[in-house]
C-alpha cells in the first residue's frame, strides 16, 4: 500500500522481485490516488471514506490465502487502521517508514496538515517540471533510484487529486492500538518526512516486531534501497514461516 500522493507504481522494484520468486503480488491505489476512484466532491476526501475504499479493494481481490501486508508511510497507517476488517487475511506486516500519527511530522508538514485548502492550491499550482527538479534535488530520497521511477514519483504527485490534502486532518493517534501480528518495521535514519524519534517506542504497539534501520536511508527506502529491503522482507517471511511450522 503506497504512501501519500504516490501510487501502486512506487512498488515496481518489489513487484518485480517477488513475482520472480513465484509470489502472488497485488498493489492497490488508494482513493484519490493513481488510477483509483476520485470523488467529485471535496467531502469525499475524508479518512473514513478512504479506509472503506481500501477494505473494499482488498475484498474485491478475493484472496483465499493468508497475505503479508506491506505499507509505506501513510499506507502503513491505512493498513493498521483497517486490520480489524481484514485481519483474517493478514498473517504478517511489513511497515516501511510507518506513520502512526501527526506527531511524527516536521513543522512544515504539520502546517500543511492544518491548512488543507492552502495545500490543495499548492498541489494544483506546482507544474510537473518543477516537481521533477524537486524530486531529483532530494539527494537522500533519490540516491540510486532510476530515472523512470523518479519520473513516476513526480507524475504520481500530479495525477493525485489535490483534495487528498483533506485526508491528513483526520489522522489521529490511536492510543489503544496493539498489534500481535509478526511485524517488520523499517526505518531510515535520515528520514526527513516522518521523524521516527524513538524507534523502540514502536515495540510498545507491536508485541512481535523486528526493527530494521537503514543508517543512510531516508523516507523512501523501498526505492533507494530496494534490493536490501527486498532481501530483508524475504528473510522475515521465511523466518516467520519456519517458526510457524516448528
XYZ file of C-alpha atoms in Angstrom:
246
model
C 0.000 0.000 0.000
C 1.607 3.241 -1.177
C 2.046 6.467 0.737
C 0.505 9.910 0.405
C 0.425 11.401 -3.126
C 2.011 8.257 -4.561
C 0.565 5.222 -6.345
C 0.931 1.471 -6.614
C 3.678 2.064 -9.189
C 6.048 3.150 -6.404
C 6.433 -0.579 -5.641
C 7.732 -1.574 -9.087
C 11.037 -2.894 -7.671
C 9.266 -5.034 -5.071
C 6.663 -6.180 -7.580
C 9.304 -7.484 -9.980
C 11.387 -9.107 -7.228
C 8.585 -11.055 -5.566
C 6.900 -12.041 -8.824
C 10.208 -13.654 -9.844
C 10.167 -15.554 -6.546
C 6.843 -17.027 -7.567
C 4.763 -14.999 -5.123
C 1.361 -13.533 -5.909
C 1.717 -9.771 -5.641
C -1.078 -7.194 -5.538
C -0.838 -3.430 -5.316
C -3.741 -1.063 -4.664
C -4.214 2.618 -5.410
C -5.808 4.453 -2.501
C -8.858 6.640 -3.056
C -7.904 9.873 -4.843
C -4.536 8.469 -5.924
C -3.174 6.938 -9.124
C -5.835 5.097 -11.098
C -8.268 4.834 -8.177
C -11.680 6.465 -7.931
C -11.534 10.218 -7.362
C -14.668 11.680 -5.764
C -16.065 14.787 -7.445
C -16.938 16.475 -4.154
C -14.419 17.626 -1.541
C -16.469 15.906 1.163
C -15.449 12.587 -0.363
C -11.832 13.148 0.664
C -12.088 12.134 4.293
C -10.263 9.335 6.034
C -13.286 7.080 6.749
C -14.121 7.066 3.026
C -10.538 6.213 2.097
C -10.325 3.403 4.649
C -13.585 1.892 3.441
C -12.382 2.131 -0.157
C -9.232 0.255 0.846
C -11.168 -2.504 2.616
C -13.468 -2.872 -0.395
C -10.453 -3.065 -2.728
C -8.888 -5.824 -0.626
C -12.124 -7.794 -0.502
C -12.624 -7.488 -4.255
C -9.344 -9.349 -4.800
C -10.966 -12.445 -3.280
C -7.657 -13.705 -1.899
C -8.056 -17.094 -0.244
C -4.530 -17.463 1.159
C -3.061 -15.537 4.060
C -1.173 -12.442 2.940
C 1.758 -10.309 4.003
C 0.581 -6.705 4.016
C 3.257 -4.167 3.084
C 2.685 -0.457 3.590
C 4.760 2.680 3.200
C 4.248 5.794 5.325
C 0.572 6.817 5.056
C -0.096 3.376 3.562
C 1.109 1.811 6.820
C -1.366 3.996 8.717
C -4.149 2.792 6.425
C -3.258 -0.861 7.000
C -3.118 -0.513 10.773
C -6.497 1.202 10.899
C -8.192 -1.430 8.730
C -6.782 -4.579 10.320
C -9.930 -5.315 12.263
C -11.824 -5.673 8.987
C -9.179 -7.603 7.026
C -7.358 -9.367 9.861
C -8.486 -12.796 8.718
C -6.383 -12.342 5.594
C -3.264 -10.820 7.146
C -0.572 -13.126 8.544
C 2.337 -10.657 8.724
C 3.007 -6.946 8.325
C 5.893 -5.049 6.755
C 5.727 -1.325 7.518
C 8.240 0.962 5.814
C 8.713 4.432 7.326
C 5.374 3.930 9.085
C 3.103 6.797 10.043
C 1.232 6.382 13.323
C 0.097 9.957 13.959
C 0.913 13.540 13.037
C 3.323 13.997 15.944
C 5.911 12.450 13.613
C 5.551 15.310 11.115
C 8.107 18.136 10.930
C 6.778 21.671 11.459
C 6.435 22.485 7.750
C 4.357 19.387 7.048
C 2.286 19.938 10.176
C 1.466 23.394 8.884
C 0.206 21.826 5.656
C -1.971 19.424 7.627
C -3.608 22.308 9.493
C -4.280 24.241 6.260
C -5.563 21.675 3.749
C -7.110 24.293 1.455
C -3.761 26.045 1.021
C -2.064 22.687 0.444
C -4.677 21.805 -2.163
C -3.975 25.039 -4.039
C -0.240 24.369 -3.927
C -0.690 20.870 -5.361
C -2.720 22.350 -8.222
C -0.254 25.142 -8.928
C 3.098 23.333 -8.938
C 3.938 22.322 -12.530
C 5.290 18.877 -13.341
C 8.665 20.190 -14.472
C 9.203 21.824 -11.084
C 8.280 18.584 -9.335
C 10.793 16.695 -11.463
C 13.571 19.051 -10.346
C 12.463 18.834 -6.720
C 12.423 15.030 -6.739
C 15.917 14.843 -8.217
C 17.247 17.519 -5.857
C 16.300 15.418 -2.826
C 19.588 13.523 -2.672
C 18.610 11.269 0.232
C 15.404 10.025 -1.374
C 16.665 9.910 -4.962
C 20.022 8.249 -4.348
C 20.340 5.128 -6.505
C 16.814 5.454 -7.923
C 16.426 5.003 -11.677
C 15.187 7.787 -13.936
C 11.917 6.021 -14.735
C 10.991 5.645 -11.054
C 11.939 9.245 -10.246
C 9.704 10.354 -13.106
C 6.914 8.183 -11.710
C 7.219 9.865 -8.304
C 6.675 13.289 -9.895
C 3.876 12.087 -12.176
C 2.047 10.364 -9.301
C 2.064 13.586 -7.302
C 0.439 15.472 -10.165
C -2.133 12.820 -11.026
C -3.343 12.535 -7.422
C -6.403 14.667 -6.766
C -5.193 17.768 -4.866
C -8.080 17.372 -2.420
C -6.296 14.409 -0.829
C -4.783 17.083 1.422
C -8.047 16.995 3.412
C -7.357 13.383 4.376
C -4.443 14.334 6.606
C -6.544 16.379 9.024
C -8.369 13.202 10.036
C -5.218 11.410 11.186
C -5.457 10.885 14.935
C -3.284 8.905 17.347
C -4.768 5.580 18.379
C -3.551 5.052 21.919
C -5.318 1.705 22.123
C -3.551 0.305 19.080
C -1.984 -3.080 19.861
C -0.710 -5.335 17.079
C 0.073 -9.004 17.726
C 0.827 -9.991 14.116
C 4.508 -10.584 13.306
C 5.711 -7.220 12.015
C 8.841 -5.954 10.294
C 9.343 -2.239 10.972
C 11.701 -0.495 8.560
C 13.132 2.963 9.197
C 15.619 5.304 7.571
C 17.834 7.177 9.978
C 17.777 10.208 7.628
C 14.015 10.300 7.135
C 13.122 13.986 6.760
C 9.407 13.448 6.103
C 8.291 11.431 9.129
C 10.517 11.620 12.178
C 10.948 8.230 13.888
C 12.180 9.928 17.040
C 12.084 6.781 19.147
C 12.340 3.520 17.243
C 11.860 1.415 20.348
C 8.588 3.167 21.170
C 7.036 1.281 18.281
C 7.668 -2.030 20.035
C 5.132 -0.994 22.705
C 2.476 -1.224 19.997
C 3.795 -4.289 18.210
C 4.239 -7.292 20.504
C 6.042 -9.371 17.854
C 8.202 -6.892 15.968
C 11.582 -6.742 14.306
C 13.205 -3.401 13.554
C 15.415 -2.839 10.521
C 17.208 0.529 10.404
C 18.924 1.836 7.274
C 21.536 4.257 8.552
C 21.826 6.178 5.264
C 18.188 5.704 4.310
C 15.550 8.397 4.077
C 11.795 8.164 3.714
C 11.559 6.084 0.530
C 13.682 3.080 1.428
C 11.628 0.835 -0.858
C 13.050 2.864 -3.751
C 16.540 3.911 -2.647
C 17.428 0.581 -1.006
C 15.169 -1.726 -2.995
C 17.478 -4.744 -3.155
C 18.373 -4.643 0.542
C 14.760 -4.142 1.554
C 13.590 -6.994 -0.670
C 16.141 -9.282 0.988
C 15.040 -8.162 4.464
C 11.393 -8.837 3.632
C 12.256 -12.246 2.163
C 14.194 -13.205 5.317
C 11.352 -12.017 7.509
C 8.758 -14.023 5.606
C 10.900 -17.161 5.637
C 11.799 -16.848 9.328
C 8.200 -16.431 10.387
C 7.137 -19.316 8.139
C 9.750 -21.624 9.685
C 8.722 -20.557 13.190
C 5.065 -21.289 12.420
C 5.943 -24.724 11.034
C 8.096 -25.726 14.004
